mmCIF file of C-alpha atoms and ligand atoms in Angstrom:
data_model
loop_
_atom_site.group_PDB
_atom_site.id
_atom_site.type_symbol
_atom_site.label_atom_id
_atom_site.label_comp_id
_atom_site.label_asym_id
_atom_site.label_seq_id
_atom_site.Cartn_x
_atom_site.Cartn_y
_atom_site.Cartn_z
ATOM 1 C CA MET A 1 16.235 7.555 3.526
ATOM 2 C CA SER A 2 14.565 9.389 6.447
ATOM 3 C CA ASP A 3 11.852 7.459 8.320
ATOM 4 C CA THR A 4 9.197 10.206 6.816
ATOM 5 C CA ALA A 5 10.524 9.727 3.314
ATOM 6 C CA ALA A 6 10.056 5.972 3.571
ATOM 7 C CA LEU A 7 6.364 6.600 4.700
ATOM 8 C CA ILE A 8 5.553 9.254 2.310
ATOM 9 C CA ARG A 9 5.408 7.184 -1.154
ATOM 10 C CA HIS A 10 4.023 7.289 -4.269
ATOM 11 C CA ASP A 11 4.587 4.107 -5.758
ATOM 12 C CA TRP A 12 2.051 1.966 -4.218
ATOM 13 C CA THR A 13 0.705 -1.337 -5.878
ATOM 14 C CA LEU A 14 -2.361 -3.122 -5.932
ATOM 15 C CA PRO A 15 -1.453 -6.230 -4.165
ATOM 16 C CA GLU A 16 0.182 -4.247 -1.544
ATOM 17 C CA VAL A 17 -2.783 -2.091 -0.857
ATOM 18 C CA GLN A 18 -5.325 -4.998 -1.291
ATOM 19 C CA ALA A 19 -3.368 -6.814 1.636
ATOM 20 C CA LEU A 20 -3.696 -3.758 3.827
ATOM 21 C CA PHE A 21 -7.719 -4.099 3.364
ATOM 22 C CA GLU A 22 -6.947 -7.838 3.950
ATOM 23 C CA LEU A 23 -5.518 -7.076 7.320
ATOM 24 C CA PRO A 24 -7.441 -8.033 10.694
ATOM 25 C CA PHE A 25 -9.426 -4.742 11.734
ATOM 26 C CA ASN A 26 -7.569 -4.373 14.808
ATOM 27 C CA GLU A 27 -4.189 -4.578 13.131
ATOM 28 C CA LEU A 28 -5.239 -2.097 10.451
ATOM 29 C CA LEU A 29 -6.326 0.145 12.835
ATOM 30 C CA PHE A 30 -3.482 0.146 14.762
ATOM 31 C CA GLN A 31 -1.124 0.613 12.010
ATOM 32 C CA ALA A 32 -3.331 3.722 10.776
ATOM 33 C CA GLN A 33 -3.225 4.961 14.304
ATOM 34 C CA SER A 34 0.414 4.734 14.723
ATOM 35 C CA VAL A 35 1.114 6.573 11.055
ATOM 36 C CA HIS A 36 -1.287 9.183 12.070
ATOM 37 C CA ARG A 37 0.377 10.237 15.154
ATOM 38 C CA ARG A 38 3.447 10.435 13.421
ATOM 39 C CA PHE A 39 1.896 13.552 11.564
ATOM 40 C CA PHE A 40 -0.807 14.838 13.702
ATOM 41 C CA ASP A 41 -1.741 15.517 16.982
ATOM 42 C CA PRO A 42 -4.417 12.425 17.308
ATOM 43 C CA ASN A 43 -6.867 14.658 19.538
ATOM 44 C CA GLN A 44 -7.618 17.132 16.941
ATOM 45 C CA VAL A 45 -9.923 17.720 14.280
ATOM 46 C CA GLN A 46 -10.122 20.083 11.389
ATOM 47 C CA VAL A 47 -13.627 21.655 11.015
ATOM 48 C CA SER A 48 -14.898 23.060 7.866
ATOM 49 C CA THR A 49 -18.271 24.381 6.666
ATOM 50 C CA LEU A 50 -19.873 23.806 3.303
ATOM 51 C CA LEU A 51 -22.204 25.898 1.561
ATOM 52 C CA SER A 52 -23.941 25.337 -1.919
ATOM 53 C CA ILE A 53 -23.578 28.519 -3.802
ATOM 54 C CA LYS A 54 -25.263 27.039 -6.775
ATOM 55 C CA THR A 55 -27.787 24.276 -6.712
ATOM 56 C CA GLY A 56 -29.146 21.752 -9.054
ATOM 57 C CA ALA A 57 -29.581 21.655 -12.692
ATOM 58 C CA CYS A 58 -26.260 20.042 -13.318
ATOM 59 C CA PRO A 59 -25.746 18.764 -16.978
ATOM 60 C CA GLU A 60 -23.358 15.839 -15.823
ATOM 61 C CA ASP A 61 -25.006 12.158 -15.239
ATOM 62 C CA CYS A 62 -22.868 11.502 -11.962
ATOM 63 C CA LYS A 63 -25.156 8.392 -10.889
ATOM 64 C CA TYR A 64 -24.915 9.315 -7.267
ATOM 65 C CA CYS A 65 -25.606 13.062 -7.346
ATOM 66 C CA PRO A 66 -28.922 14.630 -6.335
ATOM 67 C CA GLN A 67 -27.873 17.490 -8.190
ATOM 68 C CA SER A 68 -27.787 16.059 -12.112
ATOM 69 C CA ASN A 69 -30.417 17.258 -13.991
ATOM 70 C CA ARG A 70 -30.859 13.806 -15.441
ATOM 71 C CA TYR A 71 -32.555 12.426 -12.282
ATOM 72 C CA ASP A 72 -35.843 13.635 -10.727
ATOM 73 C CA THR A 73 -35.001 14.069 -6.950
ATOM 74 C CA GLY A 74 -37.399 16.935 -6.744
ATOM 75 C CA LEU A 75 -34.722 19.635 -5.798
ATOM 76 C CA GLU A 76 -35.277 23.172 -6.595
ATOM 77 C CA GLN A 77 -32.570 24.381 -8.766
ATOM 78 C CA GLU A 78 -31.106 27.826 -7.856
ATOM 79 C CA LYS A 79 -29.135 30.569 -9.524
ATOM 80 C CA LEU A 80 -25.502 31.358 -8.394
ATOM 81 C CA MET A 81 -25.889 32.966 -4.847
ATOM 82 C CA ALA A 82 -25.285 36.620 -4.460
ATOM 83 C CA VAL A 83 -21.849 37.323 -3.276
ATOM 84 C CA ASP A 84 -22.883 39.200 -0.034
ATOM 85 C CA LYS A 85 -25.344 36.701 0.868
ATOM 86 C CA VAL A 86 -22.422 33.918 0.498
ATOM 87 C CA LEU A 87 -20.235 36.021 2.799
ATOM 88 C CA ALA A 88 -22.881 36.286 5.540
ATOM 89 C CA GLU A 89 -22.816 32.713 5.602
ATOM 90 C CA ALA A 90 -19.164 32.739 5.918
ATOM 91 C CA LYS A 91 -19.180 35.126 8.875
ATOM 92 C CA ALA A 92 -21.895 32.884 10.612
ATOM 93 C CA ALA A 93 -19.858 29.808 9.819
ATOM 94 C CA LYS A 94 -16.892 31.740 11.546
ATOM 95 C CA ALA A 95 -18.623 32.445 14.616
ATOM 96 C CA THR A 96 -19.490 28.533 15.126
ATOM 97 C CA GLY A 97 -15.859 27.957 15.012
ATOM 98 C CA ALA A 98 -15.403 26.644 11.392
ATOM 99 C CA THR A 99 -11.645 27.545 9.872
ATOM 100 C CA ARG A 100 -12.375 26.635 6.528
ATOM 101 C CA PHE A 101 -15.385 27.792 4.375
ATOM 102 C CA CYS A 102 -16.025 25.388 1.400
ATOM 103 C CA MET A 103 -18.211 26.581 -1.664
ATOM 104 C CA GLY A 104 -19.789 24.052 -3.964
ATOM 105 C CA ALA A 105 -21.467 24.551 -7.255
ATOM 106 C CA ALA A 106 -23.362 22.266 -9.661
ATOM 107 C CA TRP A 107 -21.437 22.918 -12.633
ATOM 108 C CA ARG A 108 -19.772 20.757 -15.082
ATOM 109 C CA SER A 109 -17.075 23.865 -15.062
ATOM 110 C CA PRO A 110 -17.415 27.440 -14.219
ATOM 111 C CA LYS A 111 -18.578 29.773 -17.270
ATOM 112 C CA LYS A 112 -16.395 32.868 -18.033
ATOM 113 C CA LYS A 113 -19.227 35.128 -16.565
ATOM 114 C CA ASP A 114 -19.115 33.188 -13.289
ATOM 115 C CA MET A 115 -15.618 33.977 -12.407
ATOM 116 C CA PRO A 116 -15.828 37.443 -11.349
ATOM 117 C CA TYR A 117 -18.393 36.324 -8.843
ATOM 118 C CA VAL A 118 -16.326 33.377 -7.391
ATOM 119 C CA THR A 119 -13.242 35.392 -7.232
ATOM 120 C CA ALA A 120 -15.023 37.824 -5.031
ATOM 121 C CA MET A 121 -16.518 35.308 -2.790
ATOM 122 C CA VAL A 122 -12.814 33.876 -2.265
ATOM 123 C CA LYS A 123 -11.429 37.232 -1.482
ATOM 124 C CA GLY A 124 -14.325 38.043 0.790
ATOM 125 C CA VAL A 125 -13.941 34.732 2.712
ATOM 126 C CA LYS A 126 -10.267 35.335 3.057
ATOM 127 C CA GLU A 127 -10.795 38.781 4.292
ATOM 128 C CA LEU A 128 -13.049 37.409 7.275
ATOM 129 C CA GLY A 129 -9.905 35.161 8.336
ATOM 130 C CA LEU A 130 -11.028 31.700 7.090
ATOM 131 C CA GLU A 131 -9.563 29.530 4.611
ATOM 132 C CA SER A 132 -11.295 29.011 1.536
ATOM 133 C CA CYS A 133 -12.021 26.077 -0.530
ATOM 134 C CA MET A 134 -14.072 25.601 -3.926
ATOM 135 C CA THR A 135 -15.577 22.830 -5.796
ATOM 136 C CA LEU A 136 -16.797 24.269 -9.073
ATOM 137 C CA GLY A 137 -16.121 21.091 -11.422
ATOM 138 C CA MET A 138 -13.401 21.301 -14.273
ATOM 139 C CA LEU A 139 -11.325 24.014 -14.602
ATOM 140 C CA SER A 140 -8.993 25.325 -17.277
ATOM 141 C CA ALA A 141 -5.582 26.371 -16.675
ATOM 142 C CA GLU A 142 -6.489 30.141 -16.819
ATOM 143 C CA GLN A 143 -9.392 29.552 -14.320
ATOM 144 C CA ALA A 144 -7.214 27.674 -11.673
ATOM 145 C CA THR A 145 -4.662 30.966 -12.057
ATOM 146 C CA GLU A 146 -7.527 33.323 -11.452
ATOM 147 C CA LEU A 147 -8.780 31.417 -8.428
ATOM 148 C CA SER A 148 -5.194 31.359 -7.056
ATOM 149 C CA GLU A 149 -4.642 35.010 -7.505
ATOM 150 C CA ALA A 150 -7.793 35.729 -5.764
ATOM 151 C CA GLY A 151 -6.329 33.698 -2.794
ATOM 152 C CA LEU A 152 -8.168 30.421 -3.210
ATOM 153 C CA ASP A 153 -6.506 27.959 -0.705
ATOM 154 C CA TYR A 154 -7.943 24.610 -1.588
ATOM 155 C CA TYR A 155 -9.879 23.139 -4.640
ATOM 156 C CA ASN A 156 -11.926 19.944 -4.058
ATOM 157 C CA HIS A 157 -12.122 18.036 -7.158
ATOM 158 C CA ASN A 158 -12.870 14.089 -6.528
ATOM 159 C CA LEU A 159 -11.897 10.905 -8.798
ATOM 160 C CA ASP A 160 -14.611 9.352 -6.828
ATOM 161 C CA THR A 161 -13.666 5.712 -7.647
ATOM 162 C CA SER A 162 -11.148 3.605 -9.485
ATOM 163 C CA PRO A 163 -10.489 4.199 -13.231
ATOM 164 C CA GLU A 164 -11.853 0.654 -13.816
ATOM 165 C CA TYR A 165 -15.455 1.422 -12.172
ATOM 166 C CA TYR A 166 -15.391 4.904 -13.168
ATOM 167 C CA GLY A 167 -17.527 4.340 -16.306
ATOM 168 C CA GLU A 168 -20.347 2.613 -14.496
ATOM 169 C CA ILE A 169 -21.016 5.852 -12.476
ATOM 170 C CA ILE A 170 -20.126 8.714 -14.821
ATOM 171 C CA THR A 171 -19.927 9.110 -18.690
ATOM 172 C CA THR A 172 -20.031 12.791 -18.984
ATOM 173 C CA ARG A 173 -16.615 13.271 -18.414
ATOM 174 C CA SER A 174 -13.441 11.118 -18.056
ATOM 175 C CA TYR A 175 -11.167 10.069 -15.435
ATOM 176 C CA ALA A 176 -8.360 11.762 -17.379
ATOM 177 C CA ASP A 177 -10.522 15.269 -17.254
ATOM 178 C CA ARG A 178 -10.417 14.768 -13.506
ATOM 179 C CA ILE A 179 -6.721 14.168 -13.598
ATOM 180 C CA ASP A 180 -6.016 16.995 -15.873
ATOM 181 C CA THR A 181 -7.972 19.528 -13.382
ATOM 182 C CA LEU A 182 -5.989 18.365 -10.540
ATOM 183 C CA SER A 183 -2.794 19.013 -12.078
ATOM 184 C CA ARG A 184 -4.196 22.533 -13.256
ATOM 185 C CA VAL A 185 -5.065 23.220 -9.479
ATOM 186 C CA ARG A 186 -1.623 22.074 -8.230
ATOM 187 C CA ASP A 187 0.430 23.903 -11.111
ATOM 188 C CA ALA A 188 -1.647 27.182 -10.161
ATOM 189 C CA GLY A 189 -0.475 26.783 -6.409
ATOM 190 C CA ILE A 190 -3.836 25.835 -4.830
ATOM 191 C CA LYS A 191 -3.869 23.096 -2.342
ATOM 192 C CA VAL A 192 -5.587 19.922 -3.583
ATOM 193 C CA CYS A 193 -8.729 18.371 -1.863
ATOM 194 C CA SER A 194 -9.647 15.023 -3.797
ATOM 195 C CA GLY A 195 -10.949 11.960 -2.694
ATOM 196 C CA GLY A 196 -14.170 9.746 -3.308
ATOM 197 C CA ILE A 197 -17.212 7.904 -2.532
ATOM 198 C CA VAL A 198 -17.640 4.508 -0.912
ATOM 199 C CA GLY A 199 -20.703 2.294 -1.038
ATOM 200 C CA MET A 200 -21.782 2.653 -4.893
ATOM 201 C CA GLY A 201 -21.442 -1.066 -5.563
ATOM 202 C CA GLU A 202 -17.807 -0.947 -5.988
ATOM 203 C CA THR A 203 -15.279 -3.902 -5.124
ATOM 204 C CA VAL A 204 -12.481 -3.715 -2.468
ATOM 205 C CA LYS A 205 -10.217 -3.641 -5.705
ATOM 206 C CA ASP A 206 -11.980 -0.471 -6.739
ATOM 207 C CA ARG A 207 -11.448 1.143 -3.137
ATOM 208 C CA ALA A 208 -7.839 0.051 -3.184
ATOM 209 C CA GLY A 209 -7.729 1.320 -6.868
ATOM 210 C CA LEU A 210 -9.013 4.907 -5.943
ATOM 211 C CA LEU A 211 -6.548 5.464 -3.264
ATOM 212 C CA ILE A 212 -3.434 4.278 -5.236
ATOM 213 C CA GLN A 213 -4.448 6.832 -7.682
ATOM 214 C CA LEU A 214 -4.592 9.542 -5.189
ATOM 215 C CA ALA A 215 -1.756 8.243 -3.362
ATOM 216 C CA ASN A 216 0.359 7.858 -6.511
ATOM 217 C CA LEU A 217 -0.104 11.546 -7.764
ATOM 218 C CA ALA A 218 3.277 13.327 -7.701
ATOM 219 C CA VAL A 219 2.005 15.380 -4.712
ATOM 220 C CA HIS A 220 -0.576 13.709 -2.061
ATOM 221 C CA PRO A 221 -3.600 15.914 -2.050
ATOM 222 C CA GLU A 222 -3.585 17.717 1.208
ATOM 223 C CA SER A 223 -6.973 16.777 1.875
ATOM 224 C CA VAL A 224 -8.709 13.385 1.013
ATOM 225 C CA PRO A 225 -12.493 13.341 1.579
ATOM 226 C CA ILE A 226 -14.063 10.072 1.872
ATOM 227 C CA ASN A 227 -17.738 10.194 1.228
ATOM 228 C CA MET A 228 -20.167 7.448 2.163
ATOM 229 C CA LEU A 229 -22.823 7.337 -0.415
ATOM 230 C CA VAL A 230 -25.693 9.156 0.540
ATOM 231 C CA ARG A 231 -28.739 6.980 -1.286
ATOM 232 C CA VAL A 232 -30.628 9.764 -2.663
ATOM 233 C CA GLU A 233 -34.327 8.891 -3.757
ATOM 234 C CA GLY A 234 -34.752 9.616 -7.412
ATOM 235 C CA THR A 235 -30.918 8.762 -8.392
ATOM 236 C CA PRO A 236 -29.907 5.522 -9.816
ATOM 237 C CA LEU A 237 -27.892 4.445 -6.718
ATOM 238 C CA ALA A 238 -30.895 5.217 -4.583
ATOM 239 C CA GLU A 239 -31.266 1.245 -4.004
ATOM 240 C CA GLU A 240 -27.805 0.569 -3.521
ATOM 241 C CA ALA A 241 -27.373 -1.858 -0.527
ATOM 242 C CA GLU A 242 -26.187 -0.414 2.797
ATOM 243 C CA LEU A 243 -22.156 -0.702 3.269
ATOM 244 C CA ASP A 244 -20.570 -2.410 5.943
ATOM 245 C CA SER A 245 -19.589 0.288 8.614
ATOM 246 C CA PHE A 246 -16.284 -1.560 9.282
ATOM 247 C CA ASP A 247 -15.649 -1.621 5.418
ATOM 248 C CA PHE A 248 -15.990 2.204 5.559
ATOM 249 C CA ILE A 249 -13.615 2.420 8.362
ATOM 250 C CA ARG A 250 -11.011 0.244 6.708
ATOM 251 C CA THR A 251 -10.948 2.667 3.659
ATOM 252 C CA ILE A 252 -10.392 5.460 5.780
ATOM 253 C CA ALA A 253 -7.426 3.771 7.738
ATOM 254 C CA VAL A 254 -5.945 2.534 4.202
ATOM 255 C CA ALA A 255 -6.139 6.091 2.802
ATOM 256 C CA LYS A 256 -4.283 7.149 6.033
ATOM 257 C CA ILE A 257 -1.350 4.660 5.778
ATOM 258 C CA LEU A 258 -1.167 5.572 1.912
ATOM 259 C CA MET A 259 -1.275 9.300 2.535
ATOM 260 C CA PRO A 260 -0.006 9.820 5.987
ATOM 261 C CA GLN A 261 0.261 13.738 5.910
ATOM 262 C CA SER A 262 -3.094 14.463 4.402
ATOM 263 C CA HIS A 263 -5.992 15.417 6.418
ATOM 264 C CA ILE A 264 -8.594 12.650 5.800
ATOM 265 C CA ARG A 265 -12.158 14.069 5.660
ATOM 266 C CA LEU A 266 -15.126 12.339 6.881
ATOM 267 C CA SER A 267 -17.357 13.696 4.394
ATOM 268 C CA ALA A 268 -21.079 12.656 3.137
ATOM 269 C CA GLY A 269 -22.635 10.025 4.948
ATOM 270 C CA ARG A 270 -22.103 11.054 8.456
ATOM 271 C CA GLU A 271 -25.949 11.340 9.282
ATOM 272 C CA GLU A 272 -26.020 7.727 9.013
ATOM 273 C CA MET A 273 -23.014 6.970 11.371
ATOM 274 C CA ASN A 274 -23.523 6.586 15.188
ATOM 275 C CA ASP A 275 -21.175 8.107 17.733
ATOM 276 C CA GLU A 276 -19.309 4.814 18.029
ATOM 277 C CA MET A 277 -18.545 4.659 14.121
ATOM 278 C CA HIS A 278 -17.176 8.401 14.503
ATOM 279 C CA ALA A 279 -14.803 7.578 17.070
ATOM 280 C CA LEU A 280 -13.569 4.406 14.957
ATOM 281 C CA ALA A 281 -13.042 6.755 11.914
ATOM 282 C CA TYR A 282 -11.207 9.466 14.094
ATOM 283 C CA PHE A 283 -9.211 6.440 15.687
ATOM 284 C CA ALA A 284 -8.535 5.242 12.016
ATOM 285 C CA GLY A 285 -7.002 8.512 11.264
ATOM 286 C CA ALA A 286 -10.127 10.727 9.977
ATOM 287 C CA ASN A 287 -9.107 14.155 11.278
ATOM 288 C CA SER A 288 -11.322 16.381 9.301
ATOM 289 C CA ILE A 289 -15.166 16.993 9.199
ATOM 290 C CA PHE A 290 -17.870 19.077 7.405
ATOM 291 C CA TYR A 291 -19.752 20.759 10.178
ATOM 292 C CA GLY A 292 -23.097 22.129 10.031
ATOM 293 C CA GLU A 293 -26.608 20.722 9.440
ATOM 294 C CA LYS A 294 -26.437 20.661 5.930
ATOM 295 C CA LEU A 295 -23.856 19.451 3.188
ATOM 296 C CA LEU A 296 -24.682 20.716 -0.099
ATOM 297 C CA THR A 297 -28.078 19.337 -0.493
ATOM 298 C CA THR A 298 -28.439 16.504 2.027
ATOM 299 C CA ALA A 299 -28.454 16.382 5.862
ATOM 300 C CA ASN A 300 -25.486 16.284 8.205
ATOM 301 C CA PRO A 301 -25.415 16.082 11.852
ATOM 302 C CA GLU A 302 -26.163 19.014 13.969
ATOM 303 C CA ALA A 303 -23.216 21.058 14.861
ATOM 304 C CA ASN A 304 -23.988 20.613 18.596
ATOM 305 C CA GLU A 305 -23.916 16.864 18.153
ATOM 306 C CA ASP A 306 -20.458 16.889 16.812
ATOM 307 C CA LEU A 307 -19.074 19.300 19.500
ATOM 308 C CA GLN A 308 -20.864 17.066 22.070
ATOM 309 C CA LEU A 309 -19.082 13.741 20.739
ATOM 310 C CA PHE A 310 -15.769 16.066 20.603
ATOM 311 C CA THR A 311 -16.178 17.026 24.434
ATOM 312 C CA ARG A 312 -16.793 13.068 24.991
ATOM 313 C CA LEU A 313 -13.857 12.077 22.782
ATOM 314 C CA GLY A 314 -11.365 14.771 24.184
ATOM 315 C CA ILE A 315 -11.081 15.886 20.643
ATOM 316 C CA THR A 316 -10.457 19.618 20.142
ATOM 317 C CA PRO A 317 -10.978 21.624 16.604
ATOM 318 C CA GLU A 318 -7.819 22.225 14.763
ATOM 319 C CA ALA A 319 -6.783 25.796 14.559
ATOM 320 C CA ARG A 320 -6.391 26.667 10.673
ATOM 321 C CA ASP A 321 -2.867 26.396 9.229
ATOM 322 C CA VAL A 322 -2.574 29.537 7.136
ATOM 323 C CA ASP A 323 -1.766 33.140 8.322
ATOM 324 C CA ARG A 324 -0.261 31.984 11.885
ATOM 325 C CA CYS A 325 -0.276 35.805 12.772
ATOM 326 C CA ASP A 326 -3.606 35.445 14.340
ATOM 327 C CA ASP A 327 -3.463 31.992 15.809
ATOM 328 C CA GLU A 328 -3.994 33.055 19.157
ATOM 329 C CA GLU A 329 -7.430 34.871 18.461
ATOM 330 C CA GLU A 330 -8.310 31.947 16.448
ATOM 331 C CA GLY A 331 -7.604 29.466 19.495
ATOM 332 C CA ARG A 332 -9.382 31.848 21.761
ATOM 333 C CA LEU A 333 -12.298 31.769 19.444
ATOM 334 C CA LEU A 334 -12.483 27.876 19.569
ATOM 335 C CA GLU A 335 -12.052 27.831 23.083
ATOM 336 C CA GLN A 336 -14.792 30.063 23.638
ATOM 337 C CA VAL A 337 -17.058 27.696 21.522
ATOM 338 C CA GLN A 338 -16.151 24.906 23.330
ATOM 339 C CA GLN A 339 -16.639 26.417 26.808
ATOM 340 C CA GLN A 340 -20.155 27.635 25.554
ATOM 341 C CA GLN A 341 -20.920 23.853 24.528
ATOM 342 C CA ASN A 342 -19.864 22.367 27.558
ATOM 343 C CA ASP A 343 -21.458 24.960 29.604
ATOM 344 C CA LYS A 344 -24.768 24.248 27.709
ATOM 345 C CA PHE A 345 -24.511 20.468 28.222
ATOM 346 C CA PHE A 346 -23.760 20.641 32.049
ATOM 347 C CA TYR A 347 -27.156 22.986 32.386
ATOM 348 C CA ASP A 348 -28.930 20.631 30.247
ATOM 349 C CA ALA A 349 -27.586 17.530 32.320
ATOM 350 C CA ALA A 350 -28.538 19.502 35.284
ATOM 351 C CA GLN A 351 -31.930 20.207 34.110
ATOM 352 C CA GLY A 352 -32.556 16.405 33.112
ATOM 353 C CA SER A 353 -32.914 17.196 29.360
HETATM 354 N N1 SAM B 401 -20.054 19.691 -9.515
HETATM 355 C C1 SAM B 401 -18.857 19.704 -9.095
HETATM 356 C C2 SAM B 401 -18.034 18.482 -9.268
HETATM 357 O O1 SAM B 401 -18.625 17.333 -9.216
HETATM 358 O O2 SAM B 401 -16.742 18.460 -8.938
HETATM 359 C C3 SAM B 401 -18.867 20.103 -7.474
HETATM 360 C C4 SAM B 401 -19.771 19.566 -6.346
HETATM 361 S S1 SAM B 401 -20.205 17.667 -6.459
HETATM 362 C C5 SAM B 401 -21.647 17.439 -5.584
HETATM 363 C C6 SAM B 401 -18.683 17.271 -5.243
HETATM 364 C C7 SAM B 401 -18.615 15.699 -4.838
HETATM 365 O O3 SAM B 401 -19.837 15.377 -3.599
HETATM 366 C C8 SAM B 401 -18.820 14.909 -5.630
HETATM 367 O O4 SAM B 401 -17.484 14.730 -6.767
HETATM 368 C C9 SAM B 401 -18.913 13.533 -4.915
HETATM 369 O O5 SAM B 401 -17.631 12.909 -4.694
HETATM 370 C C10 SAM B 401 -19.766 14.196 -4.001
HETATM 371 N N2 SAM B 401 -21.168 13.554 -3.827
HETATM 372 C C11 SAM B 401 -22.117 14.227 -4.246
HETATM 373 N N3 SAM B 401 -23.218 13.388 -4.298
HETATM 374 C C12 SAM B 401 -22.992 12.523 -3.156
HETATM 375 C C13 SAM B 401 -23.585 11.340 -2.555
HETATM 376 N N4 SAM B 401 -24.974 11.313 -2.883
HETATM 377 N N5 SAM B 401 -23.323 10.712 -1.713
HETATM 378 C C14 SAM B 401 -21.907 10.951 -1.497
HETATM 379 N N6 SAM B 401 -21.104 11.978 -2.308
HETATM 380 C C15 SAM B 401 -21.575 12.758 -3.117
HETATM 381 C C1 DTB B 402 -16.696 16.230 -1.191
HETATM 382 O O1 DTB B 402 -16.047 15.298 -1.103
HETATM 383 N N1 DTB B 402 -17.924 15.820 -0.354
HETATM 384 C C2 DTB B 402 -18.785 17.398 -0.089
HETATM 385 C C3 DTB B 402 -17.888 18.206 -0.816
HETATM 386 N N2 DTB B 402 -16.786 17.436 -1.217
HETATM 387 C C4 DTB B 402 -18.474 19.361 -1.831
HETATM 388 C C5 DTB B 402 -19.863 17.222 -0.769
HETATM 389 C C6 DTB B 402 -20.995 15.932 -0.430
HETATM 390 C C7 DTB B 402 -22.234 15.978 -1.017
HETATM 391 C C8 DTB B 402 -23.343 15.068 -0.621
HETATM 392 C C9 DTB B 402 -24.623 15.090 -1.333
HETATM 393 C C10 DTB B 402 -25.128 16.605 -1.251
HETATM 394 O O2 DTB B 402 -25.556 16.985 0.133
HETATM 395 O O3 DTB B 402 -25.782 17.117 -2.160
HETATM 396 FE FE1 SF4 B 403 -22.792 17.770 -11.329
HETATM 397 FE FE2 SF4 B 403 -20.965 17.693 -9.475
HETATM 398 FE FE3 SF4 B 403 -23.551 16.243 -9.010
HETATM 399 FE FE4 SF4 B 403 -21.654 15.439 -10.830
HETATM 400 S S1 SF4 B 403 -21.406 15.408 -8.938
HETATM 401 S S2 SF4 B 403 -23.862 15.801 -11.121
HETATM 402 S S3 SF4 B 403 -20.635 17.173 -11.898
HETATM 403 S S4 SF4 B 403 -22.881 18.518 -9.115
#
């Protein structure tokens, strides 16, 4: 068996993964970083931008979610955004250096009448030269095929937690429903983005259980978002205890060891993470972020803050991995973005601001 084949496994067991979580912190991070370097440039981070194309009034009961209609979170509900508005946002995201544009809708699943609009969004985003990603809830096989034919690159659908803890968090759709959607996405030829949330009161065993579910899929998700719970007022998880930062970093490191070829995305909760925690997460193998001041409905660090930290850490944004034909142009754009930022920081520093 080649070295690579030995590292890409689909037969992880609970005792093995629990043992990884129990390693001394430095040992775990060293292992994760070593595996990470086998497949990725450790100084590159992929940058995606996220837009809520349909906000609030979701019929599902996910206990963490500010968009569920079961909880009073004071969120203004909105209709599906117009296609041209979405494309204007995508254009702006491209100008800031994002390589992937992710669109999220607060739906249980898309309705038939929604499909022409979401497929038009995918086509428009692709025409701008960006990778496209959508998260619209559960999909039928037909819907997955329609999205694939429109050119969708990635579909995000999270397992959220372990099968054992899942029922404490969501009752309106089952774990099996989620796995079914992931299979339909994979079968339609769309890349899979699937991960979960840490900090919902789950045990380490549950974190291991979630990562095993993802790693033991027939093909690892290309992208694995690890969200730190954003405790939104009005949701049942608003008063959840604060998560230990090192436990969060451990989850990133174990995700990387289990799925070495996947991009591990540092997702929700970054607003609560300082520069040092970001740096540790990158060291543990996180190599993708959502960039821009808003996630779907909650705050995210300012783009400037991320670029400033990238510069301090010698990290560069990763060029997108499709349509290699205009990679050079992409690279130039990213260089320009960085140069502009550097110039601004030097200017600010010289002004004493
Ligand atoms: N409605 C679709 C669905 O549930 O698949 C798509 C949007 S949903 C908001 C996407 C993901 O965001 C959820 O699966 C969950 O993992 C994450 N998320 C939502 N609220 C969050 C919160 N307060 N903190 C952390 N992650 C959250
Ligand atoms: C994912 O795993 N995290 C993103 C994305 N996929 C769609 C969403 C995070 C949402 C955080 C809460 C909010 O902003 O509403
Ligand atoms: Fe709806 Fe998705 Fe929020 Fe669940 S996570 S309530 S499905 S928007």
